[in-house]
């Protein structure tokens, strides 16, 4: 029986989306006086018919047996908890929210900038057109439309033991083509206008929208640990792969098989945790006809009396049980294969382990923990950043929490990267109330962070607490950035500010107002000379369309403070509703 196949939450079936109409607009790029040349550009845009394709494949679900302690999936009596297809202890597996409104990067973005330069204009004019084009064509509004967002959680719908059940869901890809023609109009002696065409260039944008009605029936494939072949069926993306979680035995003839639960008990593993980062594991009773025993990263070391931290193995352990190993030992030495374990702490609030406490081997508790350990083992980098990610997953630990305990304390950029990874592998849910502490406002101003982790962070902030986030941008972001300028390379911090402005300028008018007021703050005054990036061009482009008085005033003030070259674009193409006073102020910005 396939009961409760999947729980889907869609505000609106995104397939109902109707693209905005095609259109065009003419920009004035330069006026050379009476009798001179007027330099212009015509922009056209066209929404193509959507194409259909797979959006997500391998939405995993594994059988949850009645005796399941959160992780038992077996087909044969010989397989028990060691034959493990780990699932969440709540019998619910979830994937990070997939949003059907994500817009992929602009295709051929440099074309328009290069064409503008060929015609004698700097980047600010090209950026101004680029920023305005996304708004005029309607893709900005589509991006911010909550009705087009799709999120779901997956329940364990599979009832067939030792199989992996997968589903597919499709998406519609909308491509918007843009073409821009630069040209010059020269007024002739007889009063007529002669047109001289300049470069023509194209660029495009794409938007993916999930079709909620396209969920396909499940397909089951064998995924029993007895075969040790499960990884072949997993998603090819490393962060989405379900890693191997079983202890395996290499027999004397070279064959590899899964160790049964009884065999694991018979081998009598002894675990000594010296601290939260290191342990020594001893195989006290090697089996007959066994040359090697392997414990994969992800297994946990459980403190028997609960007084100290549990830890997690983050490297693969190999125990040499071959005849060659025993031949090097004497009977008096009682040979016992050993392996050194690199570990991470799983409980931030408990005391650190020591060699006097008793520990036992325990299977991975959750899929997210297992994935995190596998990432570490594959990278072979047993560093503080891994502990940061582990505590985020196990304790929803904030940057402040971790900084008080971990030596050396992590940099804010490190925390953001590991928070992003934890989210990607399903270790945290930003929508949960307890996740609020993870998304501290002060982290928004962190310089030196790659676009993807910061983009993920900002989206989570705006989705969970938009009003409070915008208030922080208006009132506190400038001081936060000013503090970063102290003692850090100005170019690095300026890049972070420019990216920050771009991100919020494209989040809607409340975001534009917030960053405009931030730029007007006296805290940033000494550093505004560094802010020449495209983010401020997005603010200038907003003035080419109808805008209310409060936002218009704030945008002009921001352009005055930064003396940004895009002010010229705004002045030449200001919407007719802009007051004469504000337009004069734009024209005076040099």
Coordinates of C-alpha atoms in Angstrom, one line a residue:
X1 CA 0.0 0.0 0.0
X2 CA 1.3 3.4 -0.9
X3 CA -0.2 5.5 1.9
X4 CA 0.5 9.2 2.3
X5 CA 2.6 9.2 -0.8
X6 CA 3.9 12.6 -0.4
X7 CA 3.0 15.8 1.5
X8 CA 3.2 18.8 -0.8
X9 CA 2.5 22.4 0.1
X10 CA 1.9 24.6 -2.9
X11 CA 0.3 28.0 -2.6
X12 CA -0.6 27.8 -6.2
X13 CA 0.1 25.2 -8.9
X14 CA 2.9 27.1 -10.7
X15 CA 1.8 25.7 -14.0
X16 CA -0.9 28.5 -14.0
X17 CA 1.8 31.2 -14.4
X18 CA 1.1 33.5 -17.3
X19 CA 4.2 35.4 -18.6
X20 CA 4.0 39.2 -18.9
X21 CA 3.6 40.6 -22.4
X22 CA 6.6 41.4 -24.6
X23 CA 7.6 45.0 -24.9
X24 CA 10.2 47.6 -25.6
X25 CA 11.6 50.9 -24.3
X26 CA 14.0 53.6 -25.5
X27 CA 16.8 55.0 -23.3
X28 CA 18.5 58.3 -23.7
X29 CA 22.2 57.8 -23.2
X30 CA 23.6 61.3 -24.1
X31 CA 22.5 64.7 -25.3
X32 CA 25.1 66.8 -27.2
X33 CA 23.2 70.0 -27.4
X34 CA 21.2 71.8 -30.0
X35 CA 22.2 70.8 -33.5
X36 CA 24.3 68.0 -32.1
X37 CA 23.8 64.3 -31.6
X38 CA 21.3 62.4 -29.5
X39 CA 22.5 59.0 -28.4
X40 CA 19.9 56.4 -27.7
X41 CA 19.3 52.7 -27.2
X42 CA 16.2 50.6 -28.0
X43 CA 15.6 47.6 -25.7
X44 CA 13.2 44.8 -26.7
X45 CA 12.3 41.7 -24.7
X46 CA 10.4 38.5 -25.6
X47 CA 9.2 35.7 -23.4
X48 CA 9.6 32.3 -25.2
X49 CA 7.2 29.4 -24.8
X50 CA 8.3 27.3 -21.8
X51 CA 10.2 24.1 -22.2
X52 CA 9.5 21.1 -20.0
X53 CA 12.1 19.0 -18.3
X54 CA 12.9 17.1 -15.1
X55 CA 13.4 19.4 -12.1
X56 CA 14.2 17.0 -9.3
X57 CA 14.9 13.2 -9.6
X58 CA 15.4 10.6 -6.9
X59 CA 13.2 12.0 -4.2
X60 CA 14.2 9.2 -1.9
X61 CA 11.9 7.2 0.4
X62 CA 12.9 4.1 2.3
X63 CA 10.8 1.5 4.0
X64 CA 10.2 2.1 7.7
X65 CA 9.7 -1.2 9.5
X66 CA 7.5 -1.3 12.6
X67 CA 10.5 -2.2 14.7
X68 CA 12.4 0.6 13.1
X69 CA 14.4 2.8 15.6
X70 CA 14.6 5.4 12.9
X71 CA 16.9 3.5 10.6
X72 CA 16.3 -0.2 10.1
X73 CA 15.5 -1.3 6.5
X74 CA 16.1 -5.0 5.8
X75 CA 15.0 -7.8 3.5
X76 CA 16.8 -10.8 5.0
X77 CA 16.8 -12.1 8.5
X78 CA 20.6 -12.0 8.5
X79 CA 20.5 -8.2 8.0
X80 CA 19.7 -6.1 11.0
X81 CA 20.7 -2.7 12.2
X82 CA 24.0 -3.0 10.4
X83 CA 22.1 -3.2 7.1
X84 CA 21.1 0.4 7.4
X85 CA 19.4 2.8 5.0
X86 CA 19.4 5.6 7.5
X87 CA 16.2 7.7 7.6
X88 CA 15.0 10.4 10.0
X89 CA 13.9 9.1 13.4
X90 CA 10.5 10.7 12.9
X91 CA 10.0 8.5 9.8
X92 CA 9.9 11.7 7.8
X93 CA 12.6 12.5 5.3
X94 CA 12.8 16.1 4.0
X95 CA 14.8 17.9 1.4
X96 CA 15.7 21.6 1.6
X97 CA 12.9 23.7 0.1
X98 CA 13.1 23.8 -3.6
X99 CA 11.8 27.2 -4.9
X100 CA 10.4 27.3 -8.4
X101 CA 11.0 31.0 -8.6
X102 CA 14.8 30.8 -8.7
X103 CA 16.3 32.8 -11.6
X104 CA 19.5 31.6 -13.1
X105 CA 22.3 34.0 -13.8
X106 CA 21.9 36.3 -16.8
X107 CA 23.2 34.7 -20.0
X108 CA 25.9 36.6 -21.9
X109 CA 25.8 39.5 -19.3
X110 CA 29.0 41.1 -20.7
X111 CA 27.5 41.6 -24.2
X112 CA 25.7 44.7 -23.3
X113 CA 28.6 46.2 -21.3
X114 CA 31.0 45.6 -24.2
X115 CA 28.6 47.0 -26.7
X116 CA 28.1 50.2 -24.5
X117 CA 31.9 50.6 -24.3
X118 CA 32.3 50.2 -28.0
X119 CA 29.8 53.1 -28.5
X120 CA 31.8 55.2 -26.0
X121 CA 30.0 54.7 -22.7
X122 CA 31.2 53.4 -19.3
X123 CA 29.8 50.4 -17.4
X124 CA 27.3 52.5 -15.5
X125 CA 25.1 53.0 -18.5
X126 CA 25.3 49.3 -19.5
X127 CA 24.5 48.3 -15.9
X128 CA 21.6 50.7 -15.8
X129 CA 20.0 49.1 -18.8
X130 CA 20.7 45.6 -17.4
X131 CA 19.1 46.4 -14.1
X132 CA 16.1 48.2 -15.6
X133 CA 15.5 45.4 -18.1
X134 CA 14.8 42.8 -15.4
X135 CA 12.1 45.0 -13.9
X136 CA 10.5 46.1 -17.1
X137 CA 10.3 42.6 -18.6
X138 CA 8.4 41.4 -15.4
X139 CA 10.9 38.8 -14.2
X140 CA 11.6 40.7 -11.0
X141 CA 8.0 40.6 -10.1
X142 CA 7.8 36.9 -10.9
X143 CA 10.8 36.2 -8.7
X144 CA 9.2 37.9 -5.7
X145 CA 5.7 36.4 -6.2
X146 CA 5.1 34.0 -3.3
X147 CA 2.4 32.2 -5.2
X148 CA 5.1 30.8 -7.5
X149 CA 7.2 29.2 -4.7
X150 CA 7.1 25.5 -4.2
X151 CA 8.1 23.7 -1.0
X152 CA 7.4 20.2 0.3
X153 CA 8.4 17.6 2.8
X154 CA 8.5 13.9 1.9
X155 CA 7.0 11.1 4.0
X156 CA 8.3 7.6 3.8
X157 CA 5.9 6.3 1.2
X158 CA 7.8 3.1 0.3
X159 CA 6.5 -0.2 1.7
X160 CA 9.0 -2.6 0.0
X161 CA 11.9 -3.6 2.2
X162 CA 15.4 -3.0 1.1
X163 CA 14.4 -0.9 -1.9
X164 CA 14.9 2.7 -2.7
X165 CA 11.7 4.4 -4.0
X166 CA 12.2 7.4 -6.3
X167 CA 9.9 10.0 -7.7
X168 CA 10.4 12.7 -10.4
X169 CA 8.9 16.1 -10.7
X170 CA 9.1 18.4 -13.7
X171 CA 9.7 22.1 -14.2
X172 CA 8.9 24.7 -16.8
X173 CA 11.8 26.8 -18.1
X174 CA 10.9 30.2 -19.2
X175 CA 13.6 32.0 -21.3
X176 CA 13.4 35.8 -21.8
X177 CA 15.4 37.1 -24.7
X178 CA 16.6 40.7 -24.8
X179 CA 18.0 42.7 -27.7
X180 CA 19.4 46.2 -27.5
X181 CA 20.3 48.5 -30.4
X182 CA 22.5 51.5 -29.8
X183 CA 22.2 54.4 -32.3
X184 CA 22.9 58.1 -32.8
X185 CA 20.5 60.7 -34.1
X186 CA 22.0 63.7 -35.8
X187 CA 20.0 66.8 -36.6
X188 CA 20.7 67.9 -40.2
X189 CA 20.7 71.5 -41.5
X190 CA 17.2 71.0 -43.1
X191 CA 15.8 69.9 -39.7
X192 CA 15.7 66.2 -40.5
X193 CA 17.2 63.5 -38.3
X194 CA 19.9 61.1 -39.7
X195 CA 20.2 57.8 -37.8
X196 CA 23.6 56.1 -37.5
X197 CA 23.3 52.6 -36.0
X198 CA 25.8 51.3 -33.5
X199 CA 26.2 47.8 -32.0
X200 CA 23.3 45.4 -31.6
X201 CA 23.7 42.9 -28.8
X202 CA 21.6 40.2 -27.1
X203 CA 21.4 38.6 -23.6
X204 CA 18.9 36.5 -21.8
X205 CA 17.5 35.3 -18.5
X206 CA 15.9 32.0 -17.5
X207 CA 13.3 31.3 -14.8
X208 CA 12.5 27.8 -13.6
X209 CA 9.0 27.1 -12.3
X210 CA 8.0 23.8 -10.7
X211 CA 4.9 22.0 -12.1
X212 CA 3.2 20.7 -9.0
X213 CA 0.9 18.5 -11.2
X214 CA 3.8 16.5 -12.7
X215 CA 4.8 14.3 -9.7
X216 CA 5.4 10.9 -11.2
X217 CA 4.6 7.5 -9.6
X218 CA 7.4 5.9 -7.7
X219 CA 10.0 3.6 -9.1
X220 CA 11.6 1.1 -6.8
X221 CA 15.2 -0.3 -7.1
X222 CA 17.0 -2.7 -4.9
X223 CA 19.0 -0.9 -2.3
X224 CA 19.9 -3.5 0.3
X225 CA 23.2 -3.2 2.1
X226 CA 23.7 -6.9 1.7
X227 CA 24.7 -6.1 -1.9
X228 CA 26.9 -3.1 -1.0
X229 CA 25.7 -1.5 -4.2
X230 CA 23.4 1.2 -2.9
X231 CA 25.5 4.2 -3.9
X232 CA 25.1 3.3 -7.6
X233 CA 21.4 4.2 -7.2
X234 CA 22.0 7.5 -5.4
X235 CA 21.7 11.0 -6.8
X236 CA 25.0 11.9 -8.5
X237 CA 25.2 15.2 -6.6
X238 CA 27.6 14.6 -3.7
X239 CA 25.5 16.5 -1.2
X240 CA 22.4 14.6 -2.2
X241 CA 24.0 11.1 -2.1
X242 CA 23.0 8.7 0.7
X243 CA 26.4 7.3 1.9
X244 CA 27.2 3.8 2.9
X245 CA 26.4 3.3 6.5
X246 CA 27.3 -0.4 7.2
X247 CA 30.3 -2.1 8.6
X248 CA 31.8 -4.4 6.0
X249 CA 34.1 -7.5 6.1
X250 CA 36.7 -8.4 3.5
X251 CA 37.1 -12.1 3.6
X252 CA 40.3 -14.0 2.9
X253 CA 39.3 -14.7 -0.7
X254 CA 38.8 -11.0 -1.3
X255 CA 34.9 -11.0 -1.3
X256 CA 33.3 -8.1 0.7
X257 CA 30.1 -8.5 2.6
X258 CA 28.1 -6.7 5.3
X259 CA 28.8 -7.6 8.9
X260 CA 25.7 -8.8 10.7
X261 CA 24.6 -7.3 14.0
X262 CA 25.8 -10.5 15.8
X263 CA 29.2 -10.4 14.1
X264 CA 29.6 -6.7 15.2
X265 CA 28.9 -7.8 18.8
X266 CA 31.3 -10.8 18.5
X267 CA 34.1 -8.6 17.3
X268 CA 33.8 -6.7 20.6
X269 CA 35.0 -3.2 19.6
X270 CA 36.5 -1.1 22.4
X271 CA 36.3 2.7 22.0
X272 CA 38.5 5.0 24.0
X273 CA 37.7 8.7 23.5
X274 CA 40.6 10.8 24.6
X275 CA 38.8 14.1 23.9
X276 CA 36.2 15.3 21.5
X277 CA 38.5 15.2 18.5
X278 CA 40.4 11.9 18.9
X279 CA 39.6 8.3 19.8
X280 CA 41.2 4.9 19.6
X281 CA 39.2 1.9 18.4
X282 CA 40.3 -1.6 19.1
X283 CA 38.9 -4.8 17.5
X284 CA 39.3 -7.2 20.4
X285 CA 38.1 -10.4 18.7
X286 CA 38.8 -10.8 15.0
X287 CA 36.6 -13.2 13.1
X288 CA 37.8 -16.3 11.3
X289 CA 38.2 -16.0 7.5
X290 CA 38.5 -12.2 7.8
X291 CA 41.3 -10.1 6.4
X292 CA 39.9 -6.6 6.8
X293 CA 37.1 -4.9 8.7
X294 CA 35.9 -1.5 7.6
X295 CA 33.9 1.0 9.6
X296 CA 32.7 4.0 7.5
X297 CA 32.6 7.6 8.6
X298 CA 29.3 8.5 10.2
X299 CA 29.2 5.9 13.0
X300 CA 29.0 7.4 16.5
X301 CA 30.7 6.8 19.8
X302 CA 28.0 6.9 22.5
X303 CA 28.9 7.8 26.1
X304 CA 27.3 4.9 28.1
X305 CA 26.4 6.9 31.2
X306 CA 25.4 10.1 29.3
X307 CA 27.7 12.3 31.3
X308 CA 29.9 13.5 28.5
X309 CA 29.6 14.3 24.8
X310 CA 28.8 11.7 22.2
X311 CA 31.2 12.0 19.2
X312 CA 31.0 11.0 15.6
X313 CA 33.6 9.3 13.4
X314 CA 34.6 11.5 10.4
X315 CA 37.2 9.2 8.8
X316 CA 37.0 5.6 7.5
X317 CA 38.5 3.0 9.8
X318 CA 40.3 -0.1 8.4
X319 CA 41.3 -2.9 10.7
X320 CA 43.9 -5.3 9.3
X321 CA 43.0 -8.8 10.4
X322 CA 45.1 -10.6 7.8
X323 CA 47.4 -13.5 8.5
X324 CA 50.3 -11.1 7.7
X325 CA 49.3 -8.8 10.5
X326 CA 49.2 -11.7 13.0
X327 CA 52.4 -13.1 11.8
X328 CA 54.2 -10.0 13.0
X329 CA 52.9 -10.4 16.6
X330 CA 53.7 -12.9 19.3
X331 CA 51.2 -14.8 21.2
X332 CA 52.1 -12.9 24.4
X333 CA 51.3 -9.6 22.7
X334 CA 47.7 -10.7 22.2
X335 CA 47.4 -9.0 18.8
X336 CA 44.4 -6.6 18.6
X337 CA 43.9 -4.6 15.4
X338 CA 43.5 -0.9 16.2
X339 CA 42.6 2.3 14.3
X340 CA 42.9 6.0 15.2
X341 CA 39.6 7.9 14.8
X342 CA 39.1 11.5 14.0
X343 CA 35.9 12.6 15.7
X344 CA 33.5 15.6 16.1
X345 CA 31.5 16.4 19.1
X346 CA 27.7 15.9 18.8
X347 CA 26.5 17.7 22.0
X348 CA 27.7 21.2 22.5
X349 CA 26.4 21.6 26.1
X350 CA 28.0 18.5 27.7
X351 CA 31.6 18.1 29.0
X352 CA 34.4 16.8 26.8
X353 CA 35.1 13.0 26.7
X354 CA 38.1 11.5 28.5
X355 CA 39.8 8.1 28.5
X356 CA 38.2 7.0 31.8
X357 CA 34.7 7.1 30.4
X358 CA 33.1 4.1 28.7
X359 CA 32.0 4.5 25.1
X360 CA 30.3 2.1 22.7
X361 CA 29.9 2.0 18.9
X362 CA 26.6 3.3 17.6
X363 CA 25.0 3.6 14.2
X364 CA 24.5 7.1 12.6
X365 CA 21.5 8.7 14.2
X366 CA 20.3 10.8 11.2
X367 CA 20.8 11.0 7.5
X368 CA 22.1 14.6 7.8
X369 CA 24.8 13.5 10.3
X370 CA 25.9 10.7 8.0
X371 CA 26.1 13.0 5.0
X372 CA 28.1 15.6 7.0
X373 CA 30.6 12.9 8.1
X374 CA 31.0 11.6 4.6
X375 CA 31.8 15.1 3.3
X376 CA 34.5 15.3 5.9
X377 CA 36.0 11.9 5.2
X378 CA 36.1 12.5 1.5
X379 CA 37.8 15.9 2.0
X380 CA 40.2 14.5 4.6
X381 CA 40.1 17.9 6.3
X382 CA 39.5 17.4 10.0
X383 CA 39.3 21.1 10.9
X384 CA 37.3 23.4 13.1
X385 CA 34.9 24.2 10.3
X386 CA 33.6 20.6 10.4
X387 CA 32.9 21.0 14.1
X388 CA 31.0 24.2 13.3
X389 CA 28.8 22.3 10.8
X390 CA 28.3 19.4 13.2
X391 CA 27.0 21.7 16.0
X392 CA 24.8 23.5 13.6
X393 CA 23.1 20.2 12.7
X394 CA 23.0 18.6 16.1
X395 CA 22.3 21.6 18.3
X396 CA 21.2 24.4 16.0
X397 CA 24.1 26.3 17.5
X398 CA 24.4 30.0 16.7
X399 CA 27.6 31.8 15.7
X400 CA 27.8 33.3 19.2
X401 CA 27.3 29.8 20.9
X402 CA 30.1 28.3 18.9
X403 CA 32.5 31.2 19.3
X404 CA 32.3 31.0 23.0
X405 CA 33.5 27.3 23.0
X406 CA 35.5 26.5 20.0
X407 CA 39.2 27.4 20.0
X408 CA 40.1 29.0 17.7
X409 CA 36.7 30.6 17.2
X410 CA 35.4 30.4 13.7
X411 CA 35.3 33.4 11.4
X412 CA 31.8 34.6 10.4
X413 CA 32.5 33.6 6.8
X414 CA 33.3 30.1 7.9
X415 CA 30.0 29.9 9.9
X416 CA 28.0 31.1 6.9
X417 CA 29.6 28.5 4.6
X418 CA 28.9 25.6 7.0
X419 CA 25.4 26.9 7.7
X420 CA 24.8 26.7 3.9
X421 CA 26.2 23.2 3.7
X422 CA 24.1 22.1 6.7
X423 CA 21.0 23.4 4.9
X424 CA 21.9 21.7 1.7
X425 CA 22.2 18.3 3.2
X426 CA 18.9 18.6 5.1
X427 CA 20.5 19.1 8.5
X428 CA 18.5 22.2 9.4
X429 CA 15.2 23.8 8.5
X430 CA 15.4 27.6 8.4
X431 CA 11.6 27.8 8.9
X432 CA 11.7 26.3 12.4
X433 CA 11.5 28.8 15.2
X434 CA 14.7 27.4 16.8
X435 CA 16.6 28.3 13.6
X436 CA 16.2 32.0 14.1
X437 CA 19.3 32.2 16.2
X438 CA 21.3 30.8 13.3
X439 CA 20.5 33.7 11.1
X440 CA 21.9 36.6 13.1
X441 CA 21.5 40.0 11.4
X442 CA 25.2 40.9 12.0
X443 CA 26.2 38.0 9.7
X444 CA 24.6 39.8 6.7
X445 CA 27.5 42.2 6.5
X446 CA 30.2 39.5 6.4
X447 CA 32.8 40.2 3.7
X448 CA 34.6 37.5 1.7
X449 CA 31.7 35.0 1.5
X450 CA 30.9 33.2 -1.8
X451 CA 27.6 34.2 -3.5
X452 CA 25.8 30.9 -2.9
X453 CA 26.1 30.7 0.9
X454 CA 25.2 34.4 1.3
X455 CA 22.3 34.2 -1.1
X456 CA 20.9 31.2 0.8
X457 CA 21.3 33.2 4.1
X458 CA 19.5 36.2 2.8
X459 CA 16.6 34.2 1.3
X460 CA 16.2 32.5 4.7
X461 CA 16.2 35.8 6.5
X462 CA 13.7 37.5 4.2
X463 CA 11.4 34.4 4.2
X464 CA 11.3 34.1 8.0
X465 CA 11.5 37.7 9.3
X466 CA 11.5 40.2 6.4
X467 CA 10.3 43.3 8.3
X468 CA 12.8 43.0 11.1
X469 CA 15.6 42.3 8.6
X470 CA 14.8 45.4 6.6
X471 CA 14.7 47.4 9.8
X472 CA 18.2 46.2 10.6
X473 CA 19.4 47.2 7.1
X474 CA 18.0 50.7 7.5
X475 CA 19.3 51.3 11.1
X476 CA 22.3 49.1 11.8
X477 CA 23.9 47.7 8.6
X478 CA 26.0 50.9 8.0
X479 CA 27.7 50.6 11.4
X480 CA 28.3 46.9 10.9
X481 CA 30.0 47.5 7.6
X482 CA 31.9 50.5 9.0
X483 CA 33.3 48.1 11.7
X484 CA 34.4 45.7 9.0
X485 CA 36.3 48.5 7.2
X486 CA 38.4 49.0 10.3
X487 CA 41.5 46.7 10.0
X488 CA 40.3 45.0 6.8
X489 CA 41.3 45.6 3.2
X490 CA 38.9 48.3 1.9
X491 CA 38.5 46.6 -1.5
X492 CA 37.2 43.4 0.1
X493 CA 34.7 45.1 2.3
X494 CA 33.6 47.4 -0.5
X495 CA 32.9 44.4 -2.6
X496 CA 30.7 43.0 0.2
X497 CA 28.8 46.2 0.5
X498 CA 28.2 46.4 -3.3
X499 CA 27.0 42.8 -3.3
X500 CA 24.7 43.5 -0.3
X501 CA 23.2 46.6 -2.1
X502 CA 22.6 44.5 -5.2
X503 CA 20.9 41.7 -3.3
X504 CA 18.5 44.0 -1.4
X505 CA 17.9 46.3 -4.3
X506 CA 16.4 43.4 -6.1
X507 CA 14.3 42.2 -3.2
X508 CA 11.6 44.9 -3.8
X509 CA 11.0 48.5 -3.0
X510 CA 11.3 47.9 0.7
X511 CA 14.8 46.5 0.1
X512 CA 15.7 49.5 -2.1
X513 CA 14.5 51.9 0.5
X514 CA 16.5 50.1 3.2
X515 CA 19.8 50.1 1.4
X516 CA 19.3 53.7 0.2
X517 CA 18.9 54.8 3.8
X518 CA 21.9 52.7 4.8
X519 CA 24.1 54.5 2.2
X520 CA 23.0 57.8 3.5
X521 CA 24.2 57.0 7.0
X522 CA 27.2 58.9 8.4
X523 CA 28.8 55.7 9.4
X524 CA 29.6 54.8 5.8
X525 CA 30.5 58.4 4.8
X526 CA 34.3 57.8 4.9
X527 CA 34.0 54.7 2.7
X528 CA 31.6 55.7 0.0
X529 CA 34.4 56.4 -2.5
X530 CA 34.9 52.6 -2.7
X531 CA 31.3 51.9 -3.7
X532 CA 31.2 51.9 -7.4
X533 CA 29.6 48.5 -8.1
X534 CA 26.5 47.5 -10.0
X535 CA 24.3 47.4 -6.9
X536 CA 24.0 51.1 -6.9
X537 CA 23.2 51.1 -10.6
X538 CA 20.1 49.0 -9.6
X539 CA 19.0 51.9 -7.4
X540 CA 19.4 54.4 -10.1
X541 CA 17.5 52.3 -12.6
X542 CA 14.5 52.3 -10.3
X543 CA 14.1 56.1 -10.9
X544 CA 13.2 55.4 -14.6
X545 CA 9.8 54.0 -13.6
X546 CA 7.0 55.4 -11.4
X547 CA 8.2 55.7 -7.8
X548 CA 6.7 57.2 -4.7
X549 CA 8.2 60.4 -3.2
X550 CA 9.8 58.8 -0.1
X551 CA 11.7 56.2 -2.1
X552 CA 12.7 58.6 -4.8
X553 CA 14.2 61.0 -2.2
X554 CA 16.1 58.2 -0.6
X555 CA 17.4 57.0 -3.9
X556 CA 18.6 60.4 -5.0
X557 CA 20.3 61.0 -1.6
X558 CA 22.1 57.6 -2.0
X559 CA 23.4 58.6 -5.4
X560 CA 24.5 62.0 -4.1
X561 CA 26.4 60.4 -1.2
X562 CA 28.1 57.9 -3.5
X563 CA 28.5 60.2 -6.5
X564 CA 27.8 57.1 -8.5
X565 CA 28.1 57.4 -12.3
X566 CA 24.7 55.7 -12.8
X567 CA 23.2 59.0 -11.6
X568 CA 23.6 60.3 -15.2
X569 CA 21.6 57.3 -16.5
X570 CA 18.9 58.1 -14.0
X571 CA 18.9 61.8 -14.9
X572 CA 18.6 61.1 -18.7
X573 CA 15.8 58.5 -18.3
X574 CA 14.0 59.7 -15.2
X575 CA 10.3 58.9 -15.2
X576 CA 8.0 61.9 -15.8
X577 CA 6.5 61.6 -12.4
X578 CA 9.9 62.4 -10.7
X579 CA 9.8 65.9 -9.3
X580 CA 11.7 68.7 -11.1
X581 CA 13.8 69.3 -8.0
X582 CA 14.9 65.7 -7.7
X583 CA 15.7 65.6 -11.4
X584 CA 17.9 68.7 -11.1
X585 CA 19.8 67.1 -8.2
X586 CA 20.4 64.1 -10.3
X587 CA 21.8 66.2 -13.1
X588 CA 24.2 67.9 -10.7
X589 CA 25.8 64.7 -9.5
X590 CA 29.3 64.5 -10.9

